[in-house]
Every structure is written in structure tokens, then in C-alpha cells.
Coordinates of C-alpha atoms in Angstrom, one line a residue:
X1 CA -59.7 -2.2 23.6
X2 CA -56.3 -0.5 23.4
X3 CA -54.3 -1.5 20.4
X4 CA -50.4 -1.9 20.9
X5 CA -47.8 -2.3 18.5
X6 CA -46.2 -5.4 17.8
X7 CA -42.3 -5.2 17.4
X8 CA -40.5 -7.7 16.2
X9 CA -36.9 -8.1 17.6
X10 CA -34.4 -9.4 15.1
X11 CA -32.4 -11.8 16.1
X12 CA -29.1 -13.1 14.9
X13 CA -28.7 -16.6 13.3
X14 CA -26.4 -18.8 14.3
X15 CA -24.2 -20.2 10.6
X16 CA -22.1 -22.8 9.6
X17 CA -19.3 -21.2 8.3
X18 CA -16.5 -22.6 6.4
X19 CA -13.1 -21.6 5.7
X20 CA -9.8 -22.4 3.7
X21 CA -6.7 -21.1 4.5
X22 CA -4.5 -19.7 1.7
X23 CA -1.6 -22.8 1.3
X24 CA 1.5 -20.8 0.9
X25 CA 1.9 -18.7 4.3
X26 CA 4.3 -18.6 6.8
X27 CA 3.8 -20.6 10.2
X28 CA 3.5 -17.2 11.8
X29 CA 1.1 -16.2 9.6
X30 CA -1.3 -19.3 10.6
X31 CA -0.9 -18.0 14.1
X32 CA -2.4 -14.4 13.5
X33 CA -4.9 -16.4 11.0
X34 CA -6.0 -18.3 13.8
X35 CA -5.9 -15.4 16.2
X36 CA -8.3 -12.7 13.7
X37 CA -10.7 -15.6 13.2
X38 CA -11.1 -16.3 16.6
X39 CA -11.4 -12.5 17.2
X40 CA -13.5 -12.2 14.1
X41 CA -16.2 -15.1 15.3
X42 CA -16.3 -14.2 18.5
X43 CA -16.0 -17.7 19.2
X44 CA -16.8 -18.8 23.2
X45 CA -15.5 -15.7 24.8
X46 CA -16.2 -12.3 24.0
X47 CA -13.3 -11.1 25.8
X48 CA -10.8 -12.9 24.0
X49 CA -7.6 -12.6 24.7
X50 CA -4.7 -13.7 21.6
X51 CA -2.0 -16.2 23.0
X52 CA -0.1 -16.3 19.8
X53 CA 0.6 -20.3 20.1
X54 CA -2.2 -22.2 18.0
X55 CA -1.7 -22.2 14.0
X56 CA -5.1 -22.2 12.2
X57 CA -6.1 -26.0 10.6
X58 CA -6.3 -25.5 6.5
X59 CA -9.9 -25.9 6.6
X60 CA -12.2 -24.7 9.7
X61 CA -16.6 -24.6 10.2
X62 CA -17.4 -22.4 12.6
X63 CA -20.8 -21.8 13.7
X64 CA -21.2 -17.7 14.3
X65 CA -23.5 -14.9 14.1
X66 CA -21.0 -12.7 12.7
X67 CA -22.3 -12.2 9.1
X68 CA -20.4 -13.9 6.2
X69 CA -19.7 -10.7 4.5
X70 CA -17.8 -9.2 7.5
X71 CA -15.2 -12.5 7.2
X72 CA -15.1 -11.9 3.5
X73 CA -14.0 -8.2 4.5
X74 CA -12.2 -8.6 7.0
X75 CA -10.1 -12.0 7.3
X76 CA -6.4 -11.3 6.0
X77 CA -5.2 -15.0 5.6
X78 CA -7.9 -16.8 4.3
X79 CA -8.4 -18.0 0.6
X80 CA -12.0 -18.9 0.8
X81 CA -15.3 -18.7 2.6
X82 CA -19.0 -19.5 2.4
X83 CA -22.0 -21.4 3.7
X84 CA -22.4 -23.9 1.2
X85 CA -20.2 -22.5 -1.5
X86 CA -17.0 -20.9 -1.0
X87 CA -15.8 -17.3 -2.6
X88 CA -12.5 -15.9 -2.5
X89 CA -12.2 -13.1 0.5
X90 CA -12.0 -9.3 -0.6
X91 CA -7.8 -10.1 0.7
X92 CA -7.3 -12.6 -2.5
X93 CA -9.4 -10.1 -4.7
X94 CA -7.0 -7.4 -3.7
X95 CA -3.8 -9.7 -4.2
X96 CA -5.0 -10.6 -7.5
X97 CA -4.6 -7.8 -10.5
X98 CA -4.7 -8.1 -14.4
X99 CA -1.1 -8.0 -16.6
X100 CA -0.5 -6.0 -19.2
X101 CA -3.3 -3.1 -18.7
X102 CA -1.7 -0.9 -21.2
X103 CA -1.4 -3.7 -23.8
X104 CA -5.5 -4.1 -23.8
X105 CA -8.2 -2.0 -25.9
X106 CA -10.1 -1.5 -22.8
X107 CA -9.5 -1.4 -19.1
X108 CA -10.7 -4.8 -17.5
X109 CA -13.3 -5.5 -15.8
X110 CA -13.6 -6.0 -11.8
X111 CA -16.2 -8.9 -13.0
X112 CA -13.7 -10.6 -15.6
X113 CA -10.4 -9.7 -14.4
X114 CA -10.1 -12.3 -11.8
X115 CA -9.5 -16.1 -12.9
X116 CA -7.0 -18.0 -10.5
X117 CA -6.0 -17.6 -6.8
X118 CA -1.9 -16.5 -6.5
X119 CA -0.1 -19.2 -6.4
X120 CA 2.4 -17.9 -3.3
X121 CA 2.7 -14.9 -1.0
X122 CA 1.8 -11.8 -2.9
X123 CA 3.1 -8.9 -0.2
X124 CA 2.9 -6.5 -2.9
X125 CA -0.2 -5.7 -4.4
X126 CA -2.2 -2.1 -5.4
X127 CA -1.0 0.4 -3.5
X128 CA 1.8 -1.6 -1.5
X129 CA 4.7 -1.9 -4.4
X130 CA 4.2 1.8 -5.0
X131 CA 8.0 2.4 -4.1
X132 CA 11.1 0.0 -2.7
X133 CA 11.4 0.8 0.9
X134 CA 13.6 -1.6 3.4
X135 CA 12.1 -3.0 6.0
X136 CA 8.6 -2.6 5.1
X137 CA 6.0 -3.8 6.5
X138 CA 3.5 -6.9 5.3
X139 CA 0.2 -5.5 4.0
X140 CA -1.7 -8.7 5.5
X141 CA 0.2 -8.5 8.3
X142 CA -1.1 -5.2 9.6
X143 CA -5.1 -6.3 8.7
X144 CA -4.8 -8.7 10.8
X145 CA -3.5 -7.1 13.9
X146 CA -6.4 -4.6 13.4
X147 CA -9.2 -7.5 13.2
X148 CA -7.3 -9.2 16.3
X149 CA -7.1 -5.8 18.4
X150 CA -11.0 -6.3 18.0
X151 CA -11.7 -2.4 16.9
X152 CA -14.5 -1.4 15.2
X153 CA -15.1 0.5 11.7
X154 CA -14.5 4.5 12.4
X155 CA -12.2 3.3 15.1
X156 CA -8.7 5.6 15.3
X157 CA -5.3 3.8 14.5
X158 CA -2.3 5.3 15.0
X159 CA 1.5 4.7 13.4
X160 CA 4.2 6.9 15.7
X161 CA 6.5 5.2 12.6
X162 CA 4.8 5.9 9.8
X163 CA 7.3 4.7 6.8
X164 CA 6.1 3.6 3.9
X165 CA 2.3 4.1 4.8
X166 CA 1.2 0.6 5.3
X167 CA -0.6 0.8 8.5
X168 CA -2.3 3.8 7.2
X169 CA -3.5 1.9 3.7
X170 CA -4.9 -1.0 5.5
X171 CA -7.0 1.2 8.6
X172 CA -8.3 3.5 6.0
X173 CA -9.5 0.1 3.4
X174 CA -11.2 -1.3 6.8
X175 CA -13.1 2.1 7.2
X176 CA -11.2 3.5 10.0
X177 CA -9.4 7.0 10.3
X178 CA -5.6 6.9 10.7
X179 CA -2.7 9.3 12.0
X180 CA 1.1 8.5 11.1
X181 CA 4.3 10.7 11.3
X182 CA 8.0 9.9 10.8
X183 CA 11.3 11.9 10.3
X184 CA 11.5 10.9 6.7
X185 CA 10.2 13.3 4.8
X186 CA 10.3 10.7 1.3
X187 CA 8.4 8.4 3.7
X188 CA 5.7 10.4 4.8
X189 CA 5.6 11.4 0.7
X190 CA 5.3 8.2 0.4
X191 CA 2.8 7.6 2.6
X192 CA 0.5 10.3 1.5
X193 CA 0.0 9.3 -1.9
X194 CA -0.8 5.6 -1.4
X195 CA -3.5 7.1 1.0
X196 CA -4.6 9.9 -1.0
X197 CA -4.6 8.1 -4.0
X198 CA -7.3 5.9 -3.6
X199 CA -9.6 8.1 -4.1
X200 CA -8.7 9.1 -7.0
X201 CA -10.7 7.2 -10.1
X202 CA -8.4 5.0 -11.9
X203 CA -9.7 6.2 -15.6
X204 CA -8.3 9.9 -14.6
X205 CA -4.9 8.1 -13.6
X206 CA -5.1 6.0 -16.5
X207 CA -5.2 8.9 -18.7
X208 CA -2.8 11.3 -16.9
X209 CA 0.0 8.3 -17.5
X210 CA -0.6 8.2 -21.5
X211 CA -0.4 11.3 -21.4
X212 CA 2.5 11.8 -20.0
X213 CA 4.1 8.8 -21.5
X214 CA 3.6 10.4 -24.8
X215 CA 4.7 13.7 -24.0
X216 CA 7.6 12.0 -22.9
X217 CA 8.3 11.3 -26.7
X218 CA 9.4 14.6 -27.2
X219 CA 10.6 16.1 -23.8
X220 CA 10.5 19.3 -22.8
X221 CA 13.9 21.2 -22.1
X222 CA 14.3 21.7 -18.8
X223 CA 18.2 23.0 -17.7
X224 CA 19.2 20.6 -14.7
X225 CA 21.1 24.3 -13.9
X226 CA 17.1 25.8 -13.5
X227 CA 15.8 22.5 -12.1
X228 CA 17.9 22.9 -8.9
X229 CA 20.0 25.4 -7.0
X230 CA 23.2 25.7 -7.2
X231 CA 24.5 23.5 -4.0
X232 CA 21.8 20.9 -5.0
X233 CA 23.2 20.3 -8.3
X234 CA 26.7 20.2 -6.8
X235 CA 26.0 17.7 -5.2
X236 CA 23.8 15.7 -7.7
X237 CA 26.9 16.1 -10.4
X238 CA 28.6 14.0 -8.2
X239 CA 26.2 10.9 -8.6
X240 CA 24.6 11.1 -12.3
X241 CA 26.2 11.1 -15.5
X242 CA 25.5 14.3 -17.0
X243 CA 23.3 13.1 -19.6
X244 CA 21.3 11.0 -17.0
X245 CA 21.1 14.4 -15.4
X246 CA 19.3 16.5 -18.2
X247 CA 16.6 12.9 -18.6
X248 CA 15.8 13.2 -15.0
X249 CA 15.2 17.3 -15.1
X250 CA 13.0 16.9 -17.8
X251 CA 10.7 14.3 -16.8
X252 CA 10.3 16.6 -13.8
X253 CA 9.1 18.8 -16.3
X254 CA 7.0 16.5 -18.1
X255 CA 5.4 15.7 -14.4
X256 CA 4.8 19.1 -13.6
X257 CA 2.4 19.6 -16.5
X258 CA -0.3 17.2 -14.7
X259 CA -2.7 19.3 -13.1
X260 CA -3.9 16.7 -10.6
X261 CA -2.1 17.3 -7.3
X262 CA -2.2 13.7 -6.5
X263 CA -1.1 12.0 -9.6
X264 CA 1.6 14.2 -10.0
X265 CA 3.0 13.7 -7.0
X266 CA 2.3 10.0 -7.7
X267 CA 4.4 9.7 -10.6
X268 CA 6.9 11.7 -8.7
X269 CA 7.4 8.5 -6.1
X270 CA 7.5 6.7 -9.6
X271 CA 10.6 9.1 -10.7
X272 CA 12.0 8.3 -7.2
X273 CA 11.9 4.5 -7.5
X274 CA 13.9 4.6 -10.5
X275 CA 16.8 7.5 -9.3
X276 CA 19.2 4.6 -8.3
X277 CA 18.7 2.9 -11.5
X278 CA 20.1 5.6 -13.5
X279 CA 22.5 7.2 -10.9
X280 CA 25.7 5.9 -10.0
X281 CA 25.2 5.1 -6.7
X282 CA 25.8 1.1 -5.8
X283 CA 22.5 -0.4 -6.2
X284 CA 23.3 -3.6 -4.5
X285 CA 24.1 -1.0 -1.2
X286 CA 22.1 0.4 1.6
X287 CA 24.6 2.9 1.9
X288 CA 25.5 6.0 -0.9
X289 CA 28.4 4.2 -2.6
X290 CA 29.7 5.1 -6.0
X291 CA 29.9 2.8 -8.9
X292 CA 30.7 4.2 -12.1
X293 CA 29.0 3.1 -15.2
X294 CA 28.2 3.8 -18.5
X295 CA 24.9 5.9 -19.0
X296 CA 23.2 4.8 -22.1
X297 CA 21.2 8.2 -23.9
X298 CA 17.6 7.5 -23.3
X299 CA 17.7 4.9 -20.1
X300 CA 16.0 7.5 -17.8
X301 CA 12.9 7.8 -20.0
X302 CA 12.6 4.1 -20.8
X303 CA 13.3 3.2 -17.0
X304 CA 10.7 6.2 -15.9
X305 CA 7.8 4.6 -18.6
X306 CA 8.1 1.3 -17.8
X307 CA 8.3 2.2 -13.9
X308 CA 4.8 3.9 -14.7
X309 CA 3.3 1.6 -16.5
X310 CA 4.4 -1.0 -14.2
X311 CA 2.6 0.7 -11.3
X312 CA -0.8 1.8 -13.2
X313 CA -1.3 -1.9 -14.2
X314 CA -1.2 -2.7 -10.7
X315 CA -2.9 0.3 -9.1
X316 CA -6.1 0.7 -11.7
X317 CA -7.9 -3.1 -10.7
X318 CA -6.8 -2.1 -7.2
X319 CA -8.4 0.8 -7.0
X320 CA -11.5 -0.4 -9.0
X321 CA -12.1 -3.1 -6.5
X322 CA -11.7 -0.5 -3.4
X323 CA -14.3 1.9 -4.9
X324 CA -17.0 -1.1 -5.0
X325 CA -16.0 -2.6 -1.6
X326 CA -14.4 0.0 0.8
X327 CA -15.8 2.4 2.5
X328 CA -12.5 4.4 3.0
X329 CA -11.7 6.1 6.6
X330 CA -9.7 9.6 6.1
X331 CA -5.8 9.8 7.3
X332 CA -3.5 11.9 8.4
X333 CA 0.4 12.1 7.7
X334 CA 2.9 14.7 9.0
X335 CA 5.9 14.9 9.4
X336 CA 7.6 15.0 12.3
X337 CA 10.4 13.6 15.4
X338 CA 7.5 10.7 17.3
X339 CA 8.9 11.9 20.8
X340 CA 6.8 14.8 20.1
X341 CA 3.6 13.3 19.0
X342 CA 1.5 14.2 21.3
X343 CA 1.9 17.3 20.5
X344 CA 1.7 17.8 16.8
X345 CA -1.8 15.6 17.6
X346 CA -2.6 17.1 20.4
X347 CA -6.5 16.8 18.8
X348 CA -6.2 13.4 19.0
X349 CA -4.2 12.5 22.7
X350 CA -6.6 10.0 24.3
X351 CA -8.7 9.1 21.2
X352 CA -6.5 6.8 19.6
X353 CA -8.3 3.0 19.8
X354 CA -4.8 0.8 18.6
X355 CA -1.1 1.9 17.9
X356 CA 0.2 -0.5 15.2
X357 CA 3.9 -0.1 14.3
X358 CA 7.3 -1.1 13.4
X359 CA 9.8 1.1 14.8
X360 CA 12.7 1.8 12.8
X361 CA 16.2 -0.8 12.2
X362 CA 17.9 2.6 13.0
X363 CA 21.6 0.0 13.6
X364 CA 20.5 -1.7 10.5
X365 CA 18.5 0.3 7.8
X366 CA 20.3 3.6 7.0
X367 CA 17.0 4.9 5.8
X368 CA 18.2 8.9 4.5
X369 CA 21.6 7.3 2.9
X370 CA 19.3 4.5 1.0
X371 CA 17.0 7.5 -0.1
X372 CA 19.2 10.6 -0.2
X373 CA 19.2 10.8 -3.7
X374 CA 15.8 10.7 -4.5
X375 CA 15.5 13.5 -0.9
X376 CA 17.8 15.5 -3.0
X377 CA 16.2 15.1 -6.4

């Protein structure tokens, strides 16, 4: 008798799921929650097809073979989920960071550092408050227009306007590879770091900011007349009190001593968050309009430390809870006009699996006169 293997063939299980939705969205935003959940489930027709109309009840069962885990993942507007218990999705874990990180013995724990739900929108969160940029786009927003294009992980997601790196961030947390460009050359700076910077581990981070905080203590002289060329600091003479000048050179100095590419150009987009605060250019403005104040010795450092610390605190839980979770896609960020994007990614003309983008307010947003400054800096 001839024996034959006997194979067993794995079958899916059909769950109850249930769901909460997070109480304090936007109308809009219980559209696209309805819309990725429908997408998500696969729910009657696997060629779904979004209508944008229905909003999402505040508490759904659905009965699905998509596993549990890939909701928690994956579902952007969502507070809750589970069988017969429900856990927060790995969206409220990311809105949801520790205070006061510096203030602590210890850095907290991913375990212990979470206690309560946000109590309203929280649009900016880890990487996504890494620098003020109009018009930017909502973190949550984005995920959810990935899960409801139906793309899978390693997928290819392109931005033809990159600015402030959003799209990129939430492709690359979902596992899938990115491209992005735009004509702002502080935006795609921007954009790199909050991309490159999560993989970096949050203790080296942690200990490259006290660091430099305390070098910070006693600055290094660096001349603004050595810290720019001559038409540069023309210019900049024009916008910064003098001595606001000389505190701005030298923490460039002080951030050049890091030896980590990454960080230091991460606490350079720190340095640029703070360059209207201690310039004279109208901060209420879009535009680069003068407004003459007193400088106060000392404001740039203060304003610089706190900025840092500010950012650390949020980025350090952030990052811990993407090391244990993600499993991060790769990106790429150039800068460049988008009429000619097919050619600077010529490698990647007919691969690309979703555009995602918001073109720019170009008769609303005067991007390089918000910026120029910090460009010029």
C-alpha cells in the first residue's frame, strides 16, 4: 500500500469583531473611518469601491477573516478593538506620549507610559510636530487613504508634493517604500529627517540632546561673520538683532559637534522652528514682514532648549513604540520641480501602486517667504 501525505489546508475563521470609534473627529473623518474599515474587512465585495457618503456608527461588529491584529495596525480612526475585550489600536498608542521626559530619572516605559485615551484630535504626534509648516497635512488622514486604496505592505506610494513629509512617515510606519520631491528645499529637509529618523534609537537621541543642552551652557564662539558669507549675512542683519545673531551662530556650532548625521540635522529643523521667534520678522505673518522688538541676551538659547526638549519628549515614546510594532518600508526624498518627475524617478515610472498628495495653496501659502529665513540661515 502506497502511503500519501496528508495536508492539512488552513482555513481562515470567520470573527466577531468589534469596534469604537474615537468620539472627537470630524464628520469627514467618520466618512474615511467608514470607508478604511470597509476596505480593511473586506466586507461583501472584494472589489469595493469607496462612495465617500456613509459616516461610520460609534460602535460596529463585524464578522471578518481579516486578523484582529491587522485592524489594530492598520485602522486610523478607531479608538478600540477586540473580540471580547477591546485594546486601543497602534493609531491611539502613537497619539499618546509621556510629559515631561527630561524631568524623569529614567526614560518610560512603552508598557507603563500609556494610561488614558486623548481626550480630542491629537494631529500632532512623534514625528508629525517636528516643525510648523502651513497647510500640512493630517497624519490620520493620509493612513487612511492608504488602507482605503487597498495596497498591500511593500506596496510603492508616491508624493509629487512632498512638503512636510507626511505621506512619506505614514507609508513607511505601514511597511511600504515611499518616493516624494518638492521645490522646497526646507521641505524636503524636513521630510528627510522625520523619515530617517526613525530609525535611529531614541537613547542615542536622548543623549545627543543633553549633550548638547549642556554644552549649550557655555557656547562656543562662533563669528556670525565666519558662520555665513558675506551677502548671506547682509541680508540676515536686516532681520536679527545683532545679539540674536551671534546666539543663533553658535548654536550652529554647538550642532555641529554631533557626530550623528541624522540628529544633527534633526536639531537643525529644531534651530529652524524657533528662527522667527528670535528674528524680527512678523510672526503673526505668512509673509517676511518686519516688526522691531527688543531682543532679550539669552532668548535664542532658552527658546532653542526648550524647542529640543519639547520635541525629544515627544519623539523618544514615539519612536520606542515604532521599533516594537513597525516594520519600516525605506523612502526616498529629492528635491526637485514635480513636472519633471518622471524623470528624476525614472527607476520607478510604472511601479508606483497609489499617488497620495496635497498640491500646494501656491495663491494662498507663500511657502519660501514663510521659511526664507530659516532657507537663509
Amino acid at each position: 500500500m502506497e502511503l500519501t501525505e496528508n495536508k492539512q489546508i488552513k482555513q481562515e475563521k470567520i470573527k466577531e469583531i468589534q469596534l469604537k470609534l474615537k468620539k472627537y473627529i470630524q464628520p469627514f473623518e467618520k466618512i474615511l473611518a467608514y470607508e478604511e474599515l470597509k476596505v480593511l474587512t473586506k466586507l461583501n465585495d472584494e472589489n469595493y469601491i469607496p462612495s465617500f457618503e456613509k459616516e461610520a456608527d460609534e460602535t460596529v461588529t463585524v464578522s471578518t477573516k481579516t486578523a484582529l491584529t491587522t485592524l489594530q495596525e492598520h485602522l486610523s480612526y478607531w479608538e478600540r478593538i477586540g473580540v471580547n475585550e477591546l485594546y486601543p489600536s497602534l493609531q491611539v498608542v502613537y497619539e499618546m506620549s509621556p510629559d515631561n521626559l527630561f524631568n524623569v530619572d529614567e526614560q518610560i516605559l512603552l508598557n507603563n507610559a500609556y494610561e488614558s485615551y486623548p481626550k480630542n484630535r491629537k494631529l500632532r504626534y512623534g514625528v508629525h510636530d517636528l516643525h510648523e509648516y502651513r497647510g500640512k497635512f493630517f497624519p490620520q488622514l493620509v493612513k487612511s487613504l492608504i488602507n482605503i486604496s487597498g495596497v498591500s505592505k511593500k506596496s510603492l506610494v508616491l508624493d509629487p508634493f512632498g512638503g512636510s513629509g507626511t505621506t512619506c512617515v505614514e507609508a513607511n510606519v505601514l511597511g511600504m517604500e515611499s518616493i516624494a520631491m518638492d521645490l522646497n528645499p526646507l521641505s524636503v529637509k524636513i521630510s528627510r529627517i522625520k523619515t530617517e529618523i526613525l530609525r535611529v534609537d531614541g537613547d542615542i537621541i536622548y543623549n545627543e540632546a543633553i549633550n548638547l543642552i549642556e554644552s549649550l551652557e557655555n557656547p562656543l564662539i562662533n563669528p556670525p561673520e565666519e558662520q555665513w558669507s558675506e551677502k548671506d549675512l547682509a541680508y540676515l542683519k536686516l532681520w536679527f538683532d545683532p545679539q540674536a545673531l551671534i546666539e543663533v551662530s553658535n548654536i550652529i556650532k554647538a550642532i555641529d559637534c554631533c557626530e550623528n548625521k541624522t540628529i544633527k540635522e534633526f536639531f537643525q529643523i529644531c534651530l529652524s522652528n524657533i528662527i522667527r521667534s528670535v528674528s524680527w520678522q512678523k510672526e503673526s505673518d505668512l509673509r517676511v514682514r518686519k516688526e522691531i522688538t527688543v531682543f532679550e541676551s539669552g532668548t535664542a538659547y532658552t527658546l532653542f532648549i526648550n524647542e529640543v526638549k519639547r520635541q525629544v519628549d515627544k519623539l523618544i515614546p514615539y519612536l520606542e513604540i515604532v521599533k516594537q510594532k513597525a516594520e519600516l518600508g525605506s523612502t526616498k526624498i529629492i528635491e526637485g520641480n514635480t513636472k519633471e518627475v518622471c524623470t528624476i524617478f525614472k527607476e520607478n515610472v510604472g511601479k508606483c501602486n497609489v499617488l497620495i498628495t496635497s498640491p500646494p495653496y501656491a495663491t494662498a501659502l507663500p511657502y519660501l517667504d514663510t521659511d526664507r529665513l530659516s532657507l537663509i540661515v
